[in-house]
mmCIF file with all atom_site columns, C-alpha atoms in Angstrom:
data_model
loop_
_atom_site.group_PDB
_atom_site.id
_atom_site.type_symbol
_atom_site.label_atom_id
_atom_site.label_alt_id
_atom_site.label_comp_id
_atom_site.label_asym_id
_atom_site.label_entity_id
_atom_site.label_seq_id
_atom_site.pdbx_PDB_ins_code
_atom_site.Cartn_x
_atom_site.Cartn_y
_atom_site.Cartn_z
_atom_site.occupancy
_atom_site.B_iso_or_equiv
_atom_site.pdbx_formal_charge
_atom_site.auth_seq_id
_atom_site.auth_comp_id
_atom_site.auth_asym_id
_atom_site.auth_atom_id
_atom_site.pdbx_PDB_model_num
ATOM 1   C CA . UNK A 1 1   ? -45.062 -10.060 180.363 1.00 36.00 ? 111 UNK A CA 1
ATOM 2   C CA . UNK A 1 2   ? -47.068 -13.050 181.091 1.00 36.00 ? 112 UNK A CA 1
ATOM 3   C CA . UNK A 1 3   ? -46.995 -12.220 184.748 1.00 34.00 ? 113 UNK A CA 1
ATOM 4   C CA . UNK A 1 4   ? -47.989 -8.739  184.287 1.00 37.00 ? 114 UNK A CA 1
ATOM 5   C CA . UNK A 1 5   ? -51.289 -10.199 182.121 1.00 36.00 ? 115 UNK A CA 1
ATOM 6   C CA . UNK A 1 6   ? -52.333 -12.059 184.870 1.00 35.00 ? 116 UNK A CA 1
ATOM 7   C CA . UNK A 1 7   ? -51.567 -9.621  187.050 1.00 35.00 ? 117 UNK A CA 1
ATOM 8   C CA . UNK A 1 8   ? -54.257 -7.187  185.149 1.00 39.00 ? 118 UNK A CA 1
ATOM 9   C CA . UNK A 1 9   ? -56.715 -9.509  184.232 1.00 39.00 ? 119 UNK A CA 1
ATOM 10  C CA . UNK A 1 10  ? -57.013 -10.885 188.650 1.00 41.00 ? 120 UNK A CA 1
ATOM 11  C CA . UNK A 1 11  ? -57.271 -6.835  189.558 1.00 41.00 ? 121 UNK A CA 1
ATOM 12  C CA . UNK A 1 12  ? -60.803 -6.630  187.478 1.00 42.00 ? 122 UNK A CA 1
ATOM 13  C CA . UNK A 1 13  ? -62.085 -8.476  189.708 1.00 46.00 ? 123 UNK A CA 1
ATOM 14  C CA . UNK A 1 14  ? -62.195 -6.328  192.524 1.00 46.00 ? 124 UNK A CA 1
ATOM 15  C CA . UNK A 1 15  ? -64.153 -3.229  191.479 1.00 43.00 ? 125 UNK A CA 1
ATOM 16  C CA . UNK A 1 16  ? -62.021 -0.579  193.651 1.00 44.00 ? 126 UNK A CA 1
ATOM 17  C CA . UNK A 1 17  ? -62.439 2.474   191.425 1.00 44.00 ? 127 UNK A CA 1
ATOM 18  C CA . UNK A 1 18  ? -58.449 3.664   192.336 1.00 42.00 ? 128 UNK A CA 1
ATOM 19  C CA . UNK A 1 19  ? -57.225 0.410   190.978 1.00 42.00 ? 129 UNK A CA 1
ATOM 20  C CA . UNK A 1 20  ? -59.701 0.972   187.755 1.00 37.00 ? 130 UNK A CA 1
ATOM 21  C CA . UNK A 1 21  ? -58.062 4.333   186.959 1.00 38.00 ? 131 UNK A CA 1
ATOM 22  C CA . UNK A 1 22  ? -54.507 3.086   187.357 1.00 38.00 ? 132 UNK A CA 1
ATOM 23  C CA . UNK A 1 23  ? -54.872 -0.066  185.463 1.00 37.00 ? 133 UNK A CA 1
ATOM 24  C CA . UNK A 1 24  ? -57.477 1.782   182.984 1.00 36.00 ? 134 UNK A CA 1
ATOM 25  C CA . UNK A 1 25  ? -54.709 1.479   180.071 1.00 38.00 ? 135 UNK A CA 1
ATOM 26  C CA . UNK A 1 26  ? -51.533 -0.789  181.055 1.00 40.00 ? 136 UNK A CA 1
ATOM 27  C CA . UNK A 1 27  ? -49.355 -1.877  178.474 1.00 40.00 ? 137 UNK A CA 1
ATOM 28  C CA . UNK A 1 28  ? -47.026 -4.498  178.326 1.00 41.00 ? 138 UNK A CA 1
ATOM 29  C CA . UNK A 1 29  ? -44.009 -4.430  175.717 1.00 39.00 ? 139 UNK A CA 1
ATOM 30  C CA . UNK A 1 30  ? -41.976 -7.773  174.359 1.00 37.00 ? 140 UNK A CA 1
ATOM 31  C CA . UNK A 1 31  ? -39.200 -6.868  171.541 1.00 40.00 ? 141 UNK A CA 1
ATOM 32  C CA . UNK A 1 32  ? -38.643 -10.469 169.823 1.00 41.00 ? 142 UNK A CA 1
ATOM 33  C CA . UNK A 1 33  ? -36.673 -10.422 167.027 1.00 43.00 ? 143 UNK A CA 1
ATOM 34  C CA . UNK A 1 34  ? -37.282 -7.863  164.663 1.00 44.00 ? 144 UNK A CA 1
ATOM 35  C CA . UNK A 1 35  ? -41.130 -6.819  166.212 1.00 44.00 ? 145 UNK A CA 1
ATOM 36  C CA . UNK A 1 36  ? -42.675 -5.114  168.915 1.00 43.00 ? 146 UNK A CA 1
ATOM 37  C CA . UNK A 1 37  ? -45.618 -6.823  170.291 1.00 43.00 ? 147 UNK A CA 1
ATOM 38  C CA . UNK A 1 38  ? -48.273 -4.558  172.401 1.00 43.00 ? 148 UNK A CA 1
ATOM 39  C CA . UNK A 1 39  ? -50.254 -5.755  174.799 1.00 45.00 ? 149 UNK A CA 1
ATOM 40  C CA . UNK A 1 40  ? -53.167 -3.374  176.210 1.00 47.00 ? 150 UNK A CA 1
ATOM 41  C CA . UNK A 1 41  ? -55.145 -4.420  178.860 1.00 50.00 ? 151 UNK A CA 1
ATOM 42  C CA . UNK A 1 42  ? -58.412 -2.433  179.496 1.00 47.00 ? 152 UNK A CA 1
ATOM 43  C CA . UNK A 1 43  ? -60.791 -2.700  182.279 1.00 51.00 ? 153 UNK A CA 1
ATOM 44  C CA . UNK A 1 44  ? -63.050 -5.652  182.794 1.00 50.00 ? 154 UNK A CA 1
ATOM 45  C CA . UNK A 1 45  ? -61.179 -7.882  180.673 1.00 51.00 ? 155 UNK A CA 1
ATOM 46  C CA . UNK A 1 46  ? -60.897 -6.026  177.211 1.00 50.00 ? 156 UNK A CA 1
ATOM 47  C CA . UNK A 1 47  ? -57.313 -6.958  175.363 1.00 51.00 ? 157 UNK A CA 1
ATOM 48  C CA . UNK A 1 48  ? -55.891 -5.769  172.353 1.00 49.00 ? 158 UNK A CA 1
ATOM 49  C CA . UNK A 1 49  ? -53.648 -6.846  170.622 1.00 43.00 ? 159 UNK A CA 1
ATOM 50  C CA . UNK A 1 50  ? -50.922 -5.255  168.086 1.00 43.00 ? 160 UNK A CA 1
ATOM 51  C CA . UNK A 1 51  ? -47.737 -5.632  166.005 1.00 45.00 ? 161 UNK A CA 1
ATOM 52  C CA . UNK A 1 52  ? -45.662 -3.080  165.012 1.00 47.00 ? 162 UNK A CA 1
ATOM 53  C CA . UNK A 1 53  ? -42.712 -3.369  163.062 1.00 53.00 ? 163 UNK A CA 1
ATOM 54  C CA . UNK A 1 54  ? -39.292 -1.726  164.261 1.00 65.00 ? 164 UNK A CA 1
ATOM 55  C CA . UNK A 1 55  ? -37.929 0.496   161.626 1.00 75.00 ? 165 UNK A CA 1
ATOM 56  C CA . UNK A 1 56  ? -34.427 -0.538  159.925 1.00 77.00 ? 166 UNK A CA 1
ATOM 57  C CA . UNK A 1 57  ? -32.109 2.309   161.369 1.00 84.00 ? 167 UNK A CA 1
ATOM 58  C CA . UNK A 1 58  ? -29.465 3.983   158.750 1.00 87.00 ? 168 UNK A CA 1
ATOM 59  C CA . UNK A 1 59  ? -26.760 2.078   160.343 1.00 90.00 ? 169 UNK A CA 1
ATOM 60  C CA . UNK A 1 60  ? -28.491 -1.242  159.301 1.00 88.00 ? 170 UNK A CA 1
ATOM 61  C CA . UNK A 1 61  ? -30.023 0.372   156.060 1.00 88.00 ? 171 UNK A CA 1
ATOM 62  C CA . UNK A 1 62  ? -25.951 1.015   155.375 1.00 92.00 ? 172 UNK A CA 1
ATOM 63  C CA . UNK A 1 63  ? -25.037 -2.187  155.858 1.00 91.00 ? 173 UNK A CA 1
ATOM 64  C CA . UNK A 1 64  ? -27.623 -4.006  154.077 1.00 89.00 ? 174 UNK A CA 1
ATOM 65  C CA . UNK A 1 65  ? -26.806 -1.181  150.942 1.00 91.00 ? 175 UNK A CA 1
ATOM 66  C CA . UNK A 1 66  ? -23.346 -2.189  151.305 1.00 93.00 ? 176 UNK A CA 1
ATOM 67  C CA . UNK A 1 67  ? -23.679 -5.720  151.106 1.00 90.00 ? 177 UNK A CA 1
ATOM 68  C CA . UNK A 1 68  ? -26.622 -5.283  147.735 1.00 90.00 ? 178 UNK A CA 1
ATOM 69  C CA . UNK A 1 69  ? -23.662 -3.357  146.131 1.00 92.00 ? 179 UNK A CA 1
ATOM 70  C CA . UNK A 1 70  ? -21.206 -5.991  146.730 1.00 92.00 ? 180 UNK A CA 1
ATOM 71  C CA . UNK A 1 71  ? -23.580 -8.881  145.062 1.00 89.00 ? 181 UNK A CA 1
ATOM 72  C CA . UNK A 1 72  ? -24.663 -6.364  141.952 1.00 88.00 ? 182 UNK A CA 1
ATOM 73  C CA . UNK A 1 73  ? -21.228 -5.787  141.561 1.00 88.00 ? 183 UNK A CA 1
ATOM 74  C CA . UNK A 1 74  ? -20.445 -9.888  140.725 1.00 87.00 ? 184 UNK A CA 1
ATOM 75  C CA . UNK A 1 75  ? -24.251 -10.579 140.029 1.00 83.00 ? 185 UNK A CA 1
ATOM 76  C CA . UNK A 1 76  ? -25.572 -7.701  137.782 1.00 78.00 ? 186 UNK A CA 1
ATOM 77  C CA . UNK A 1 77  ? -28.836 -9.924  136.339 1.00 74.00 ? 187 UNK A CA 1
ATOM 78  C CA . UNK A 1 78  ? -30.337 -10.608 140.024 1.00 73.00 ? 188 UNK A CA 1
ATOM 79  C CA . UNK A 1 79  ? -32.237 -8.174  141.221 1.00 78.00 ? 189 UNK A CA 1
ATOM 80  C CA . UNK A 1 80  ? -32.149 -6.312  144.363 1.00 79.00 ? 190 UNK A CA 1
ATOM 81  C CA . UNK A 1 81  ? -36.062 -7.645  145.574 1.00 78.00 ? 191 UNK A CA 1
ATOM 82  C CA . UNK A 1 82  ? -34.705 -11.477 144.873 1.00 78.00 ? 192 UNK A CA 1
ATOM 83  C CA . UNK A 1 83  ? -31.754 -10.066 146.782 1.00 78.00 ? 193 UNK A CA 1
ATOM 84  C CA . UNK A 1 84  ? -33.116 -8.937  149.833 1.00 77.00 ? 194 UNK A CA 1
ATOM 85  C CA . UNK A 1 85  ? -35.748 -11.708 149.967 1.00 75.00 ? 195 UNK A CA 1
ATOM 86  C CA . UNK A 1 86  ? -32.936 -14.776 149.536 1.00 76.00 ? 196 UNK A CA 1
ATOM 87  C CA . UNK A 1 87  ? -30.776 -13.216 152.289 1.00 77.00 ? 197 UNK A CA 1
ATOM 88  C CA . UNK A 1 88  ? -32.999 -10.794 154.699 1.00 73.00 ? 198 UNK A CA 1
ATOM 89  C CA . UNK A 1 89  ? -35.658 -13.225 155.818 1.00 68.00 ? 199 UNK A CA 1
ATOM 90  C CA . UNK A 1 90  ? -37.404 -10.640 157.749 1.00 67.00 ? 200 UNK A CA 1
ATOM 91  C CA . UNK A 1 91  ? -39.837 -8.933  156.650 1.00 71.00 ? 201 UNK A CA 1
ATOM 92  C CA . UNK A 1 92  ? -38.498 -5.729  158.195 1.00 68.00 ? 202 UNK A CA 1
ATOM 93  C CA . UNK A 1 93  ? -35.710 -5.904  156.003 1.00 71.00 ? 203 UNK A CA 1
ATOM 94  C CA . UNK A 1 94  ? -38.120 -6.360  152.996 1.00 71.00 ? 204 UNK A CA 1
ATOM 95  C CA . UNK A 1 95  ? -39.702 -2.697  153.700 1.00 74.00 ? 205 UNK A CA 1
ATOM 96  C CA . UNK A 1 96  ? -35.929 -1.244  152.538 1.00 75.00 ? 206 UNK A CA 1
ATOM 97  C CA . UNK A 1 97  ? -37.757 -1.751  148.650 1.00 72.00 ? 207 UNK A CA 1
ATOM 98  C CA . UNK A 1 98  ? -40.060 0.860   149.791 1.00 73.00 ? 208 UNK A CA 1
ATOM 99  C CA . UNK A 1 99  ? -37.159 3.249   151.872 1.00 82.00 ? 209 UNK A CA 1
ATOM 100 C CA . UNK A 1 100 ? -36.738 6.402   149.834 1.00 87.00 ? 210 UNK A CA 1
ATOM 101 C CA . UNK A 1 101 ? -33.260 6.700   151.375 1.00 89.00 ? 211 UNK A CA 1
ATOM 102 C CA . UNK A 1 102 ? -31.782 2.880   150.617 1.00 88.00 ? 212 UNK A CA 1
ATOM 103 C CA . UNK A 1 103 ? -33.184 3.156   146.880 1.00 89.00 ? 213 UNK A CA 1
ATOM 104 C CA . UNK A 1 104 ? -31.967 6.122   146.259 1.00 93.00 ? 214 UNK A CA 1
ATOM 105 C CA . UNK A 1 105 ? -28.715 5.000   147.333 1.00 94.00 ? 215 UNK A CA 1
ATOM 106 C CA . UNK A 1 106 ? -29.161 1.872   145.973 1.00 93.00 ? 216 UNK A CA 1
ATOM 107 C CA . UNK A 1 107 ? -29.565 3.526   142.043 1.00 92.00 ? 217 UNK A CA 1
ATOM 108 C CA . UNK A 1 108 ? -27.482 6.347   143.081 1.00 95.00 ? 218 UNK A CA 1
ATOM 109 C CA . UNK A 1 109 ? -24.257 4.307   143.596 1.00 95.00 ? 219 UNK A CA 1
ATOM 110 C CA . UNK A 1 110 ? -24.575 2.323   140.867 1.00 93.00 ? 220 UNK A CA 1
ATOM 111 C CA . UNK A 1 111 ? -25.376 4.860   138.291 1.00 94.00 ? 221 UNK A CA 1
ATOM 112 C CA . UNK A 1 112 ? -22.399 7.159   139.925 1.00 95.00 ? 222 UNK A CA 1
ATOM 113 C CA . UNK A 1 113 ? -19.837 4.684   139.980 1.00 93.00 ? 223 UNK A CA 1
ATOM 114 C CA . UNK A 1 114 ? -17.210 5.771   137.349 1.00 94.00 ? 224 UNK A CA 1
ATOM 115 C CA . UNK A 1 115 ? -17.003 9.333   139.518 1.00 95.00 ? 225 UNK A CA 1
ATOM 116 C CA . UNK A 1 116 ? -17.190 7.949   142.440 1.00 95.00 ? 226 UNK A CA 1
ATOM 117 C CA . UNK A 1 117 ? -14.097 5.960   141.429 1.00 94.00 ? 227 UNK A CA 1
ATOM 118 C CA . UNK A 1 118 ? -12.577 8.949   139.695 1.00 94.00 ? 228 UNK A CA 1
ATOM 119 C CA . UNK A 1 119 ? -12.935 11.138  143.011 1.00 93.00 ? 229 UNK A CA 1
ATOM 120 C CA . UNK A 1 120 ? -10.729 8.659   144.677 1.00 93.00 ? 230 UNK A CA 1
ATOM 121 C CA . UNK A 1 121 ? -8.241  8.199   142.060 1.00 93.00 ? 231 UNK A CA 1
ATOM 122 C CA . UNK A 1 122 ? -8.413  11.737  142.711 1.00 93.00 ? 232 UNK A CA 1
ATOM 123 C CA . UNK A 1 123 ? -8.033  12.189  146.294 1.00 92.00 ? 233 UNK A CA 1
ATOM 124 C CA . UNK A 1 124 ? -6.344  9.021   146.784 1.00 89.00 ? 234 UNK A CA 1
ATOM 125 C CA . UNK A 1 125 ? -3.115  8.742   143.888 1.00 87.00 ? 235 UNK A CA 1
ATOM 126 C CA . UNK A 1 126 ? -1.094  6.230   145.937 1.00 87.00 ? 236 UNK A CA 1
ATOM 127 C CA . UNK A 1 127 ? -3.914  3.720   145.950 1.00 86.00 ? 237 UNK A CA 1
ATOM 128 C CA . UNK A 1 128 ? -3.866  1.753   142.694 1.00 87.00 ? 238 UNK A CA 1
ATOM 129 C CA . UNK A 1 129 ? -7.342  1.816   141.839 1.00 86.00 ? 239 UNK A CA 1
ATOM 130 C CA . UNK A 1 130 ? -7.701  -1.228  139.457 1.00 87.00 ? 240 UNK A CA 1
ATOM 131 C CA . UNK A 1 131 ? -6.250  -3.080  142.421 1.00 88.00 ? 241 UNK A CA 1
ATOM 132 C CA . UNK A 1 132 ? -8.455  -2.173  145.205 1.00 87.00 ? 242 UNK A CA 1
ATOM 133 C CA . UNK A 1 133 ? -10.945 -4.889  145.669 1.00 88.00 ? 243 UNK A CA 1
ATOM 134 C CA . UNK A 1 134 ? -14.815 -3.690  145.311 1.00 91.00 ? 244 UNK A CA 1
ATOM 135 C CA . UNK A 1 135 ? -15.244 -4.103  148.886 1.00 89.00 ? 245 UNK A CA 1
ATOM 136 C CA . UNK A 1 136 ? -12.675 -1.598  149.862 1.00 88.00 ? 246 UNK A CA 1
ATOM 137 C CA . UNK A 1 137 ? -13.899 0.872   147.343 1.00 93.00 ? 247 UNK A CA 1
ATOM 138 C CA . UNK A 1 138 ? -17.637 0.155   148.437 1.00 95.00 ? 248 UNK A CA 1
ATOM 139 C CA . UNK A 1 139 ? -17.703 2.398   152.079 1.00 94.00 ? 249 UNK A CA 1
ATOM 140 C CA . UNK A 1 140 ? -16.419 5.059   150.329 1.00 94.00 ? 250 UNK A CA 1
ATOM 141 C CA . UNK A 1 141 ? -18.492 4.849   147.629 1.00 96.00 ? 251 UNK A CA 1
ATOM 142 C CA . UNK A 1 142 ? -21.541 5.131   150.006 1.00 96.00 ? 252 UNK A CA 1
ATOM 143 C CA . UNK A 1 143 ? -20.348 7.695   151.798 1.00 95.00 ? 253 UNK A CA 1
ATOM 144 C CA . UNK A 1 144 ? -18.946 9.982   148.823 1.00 95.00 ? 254 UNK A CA 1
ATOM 145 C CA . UNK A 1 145 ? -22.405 9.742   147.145 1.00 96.00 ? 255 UNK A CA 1
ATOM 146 C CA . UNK A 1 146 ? -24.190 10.199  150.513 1.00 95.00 ? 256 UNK A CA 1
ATOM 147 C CA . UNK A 1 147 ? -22.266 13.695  150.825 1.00 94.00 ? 257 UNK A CA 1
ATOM 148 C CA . UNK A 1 148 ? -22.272 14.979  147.386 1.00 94.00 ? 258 UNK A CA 1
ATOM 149 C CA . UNK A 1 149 ? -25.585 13.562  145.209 1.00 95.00 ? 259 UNK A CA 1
ATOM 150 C CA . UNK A 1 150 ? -28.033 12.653  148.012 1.00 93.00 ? 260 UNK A CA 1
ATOM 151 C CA . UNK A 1 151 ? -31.274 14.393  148.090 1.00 91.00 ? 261 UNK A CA 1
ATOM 152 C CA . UNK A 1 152 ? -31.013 17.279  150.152 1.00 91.00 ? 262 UNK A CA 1
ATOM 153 C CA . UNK A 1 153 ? -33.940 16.344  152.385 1.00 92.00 ? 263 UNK A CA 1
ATOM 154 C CA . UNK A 1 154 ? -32.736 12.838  152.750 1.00 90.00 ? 264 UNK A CA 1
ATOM 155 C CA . UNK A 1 155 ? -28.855 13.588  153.190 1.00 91.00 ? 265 UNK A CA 1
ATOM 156 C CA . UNK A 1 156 ? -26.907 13.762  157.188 1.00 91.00 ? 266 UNK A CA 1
ATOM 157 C CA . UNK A 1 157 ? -24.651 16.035  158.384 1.00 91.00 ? 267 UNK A CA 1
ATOM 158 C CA . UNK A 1 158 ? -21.384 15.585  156.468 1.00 92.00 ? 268 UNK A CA 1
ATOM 159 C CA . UNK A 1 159 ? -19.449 14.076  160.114 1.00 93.00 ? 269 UNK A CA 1
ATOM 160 C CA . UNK A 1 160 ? -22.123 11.699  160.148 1.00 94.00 ? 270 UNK A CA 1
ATOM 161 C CA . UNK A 1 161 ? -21.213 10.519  156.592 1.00 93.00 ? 271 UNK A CA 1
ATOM 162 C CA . UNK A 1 162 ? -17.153 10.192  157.362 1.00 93.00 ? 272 UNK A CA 1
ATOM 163 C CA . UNK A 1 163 ? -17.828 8.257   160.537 1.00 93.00 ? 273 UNK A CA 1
ATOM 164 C CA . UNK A 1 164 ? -20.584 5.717   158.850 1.00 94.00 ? 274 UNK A CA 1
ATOM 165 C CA . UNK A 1 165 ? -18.179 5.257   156.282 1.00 93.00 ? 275 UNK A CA 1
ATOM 166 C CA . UNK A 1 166 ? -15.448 4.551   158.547 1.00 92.00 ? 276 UNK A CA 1
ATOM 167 C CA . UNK A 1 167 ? -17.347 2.234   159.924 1.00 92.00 ? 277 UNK A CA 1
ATOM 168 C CA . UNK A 1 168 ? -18.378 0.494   156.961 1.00 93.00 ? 278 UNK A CA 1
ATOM 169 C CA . UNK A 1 169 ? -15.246 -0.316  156.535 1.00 92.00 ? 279 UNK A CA 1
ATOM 170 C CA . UNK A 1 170 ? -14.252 -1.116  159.719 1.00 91.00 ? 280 UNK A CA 1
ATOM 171 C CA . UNK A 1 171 ? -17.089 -3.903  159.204 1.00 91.00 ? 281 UNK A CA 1
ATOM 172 C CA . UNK A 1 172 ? -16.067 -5.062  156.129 1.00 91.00 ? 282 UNK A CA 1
ATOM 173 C CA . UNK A 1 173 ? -12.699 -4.350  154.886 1.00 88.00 ? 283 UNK A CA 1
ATOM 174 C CA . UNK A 1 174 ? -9.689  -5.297  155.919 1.00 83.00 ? 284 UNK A CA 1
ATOM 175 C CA . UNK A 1 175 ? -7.681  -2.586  158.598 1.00 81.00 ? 285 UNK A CA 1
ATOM 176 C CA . UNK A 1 176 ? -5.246  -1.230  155.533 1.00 78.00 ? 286 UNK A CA 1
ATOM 177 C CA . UNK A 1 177 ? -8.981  -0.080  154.292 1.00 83.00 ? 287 UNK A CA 1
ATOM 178 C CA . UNK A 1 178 ? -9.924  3.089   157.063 1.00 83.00 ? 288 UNK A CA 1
ATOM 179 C CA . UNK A 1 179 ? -6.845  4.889   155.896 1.00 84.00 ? 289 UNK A CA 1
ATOM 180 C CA . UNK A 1 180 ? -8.236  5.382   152.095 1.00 86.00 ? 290 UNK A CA 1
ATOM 181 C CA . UNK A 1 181 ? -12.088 5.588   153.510 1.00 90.00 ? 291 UNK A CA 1
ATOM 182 C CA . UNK A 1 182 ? -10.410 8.482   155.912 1.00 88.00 ? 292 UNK A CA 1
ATOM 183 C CA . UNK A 1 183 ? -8.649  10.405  153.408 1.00 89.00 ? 293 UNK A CA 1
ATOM 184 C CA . UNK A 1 184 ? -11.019 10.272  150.432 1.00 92.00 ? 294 UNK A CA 1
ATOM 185 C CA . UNK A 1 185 ? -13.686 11.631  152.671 1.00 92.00 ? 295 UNK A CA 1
ATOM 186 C CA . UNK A 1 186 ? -12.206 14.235  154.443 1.00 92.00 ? 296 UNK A CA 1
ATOM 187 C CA . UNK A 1 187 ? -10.409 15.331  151.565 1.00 92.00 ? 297 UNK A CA 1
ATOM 188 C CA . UNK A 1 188 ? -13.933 15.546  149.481 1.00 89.00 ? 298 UNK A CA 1
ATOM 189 C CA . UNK A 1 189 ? -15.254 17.756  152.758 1.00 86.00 ? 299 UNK A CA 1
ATOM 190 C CA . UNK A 1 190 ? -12.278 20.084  152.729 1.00 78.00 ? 300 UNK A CA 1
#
């Protein structure tokens, strides 16, 4: 990126008019870490500058949701901000308070529990449900509430649901775990 600067600036120079109205607007894009960093290099020497922040994707937004749920579930008197600021040090993560989508899920989940959990004793009678630990339950919690009380403008396609969920707990559970996430949620769909 550093190359291509110089690059720019050393063309200027020279006041060919082609070379003008190819390197009238050049960019230059770095990703580091969780920001984009745009570099625009204008014609005799004019930079600018910018940040932009990459969005958290659903995947992540799941994850992060997931993990929130886990530490209400043992911690109910911390708060999800002190939450997300003690173990999501970027700031990217920090714009999830302000995610229509994550909160939504966030208050959603919690407030639905005891149905959520009575849909899989329902769907799932050979599972004893006091004995499934909270992490097990938790990807099918998400994904149940994602299919059945999410705002319609905010809610995926139903496939897209299953498979997250399977993949939350893929990520998190242990392997006995995809065979209740994959039978709760199909059975829920059907």
């Amino acid at each position: 990126a550093l190359a291509m600067f110089s690059l720019c600036s050393s063309d200027f120079g020279d006041l060919n008019p082609s070379k003008m109205v190819s390197l009238w607007f050049s960019h230059t894009i770095l990703a580091v870490s969780d920001c984009f960093f745009f570099l625009s290099v204008f014609p005799f020497g004019t930079i600018a500058f910018s940040i932009r922040m990459s969005k958290v994707t659903r995947r992540e937004c799941r994850e992060v949701l997931f993990q929130c749920l886990y530490s209400a579930a043992f911690n109910r008197d911390e708060s999800l901000d002190a939450f997300l600021h003690t173990f999501f040090h970027s700031p990217r993560f920090i714009t999830l308070l302000s995610d229509s989508y994550f909160l939504e899920m966030y208050s959603g989940v919690r407030a639905k529990s005891s149905e959520l959990s009575r849909l899989v004793a329902h769907f799932a009678p050979k599972f004893d449900l006091p004995l499934i630990s909270i992490a097990n339950l938790l990807s099918v919690y998400i994904a149940s509430y994602e299919m059945l009380y999410l705002s319609p403008e905010l809610r995926p396609d139903t496939r897209i649901s299953i498979n997250e969920g399977i993949g939350l707990s893929k990520t998190f559970c242990d392997e006995s775990n995809k065979r209740l996430t994959n039978g709760v949620l199909h059975s829920i769909t059907a």
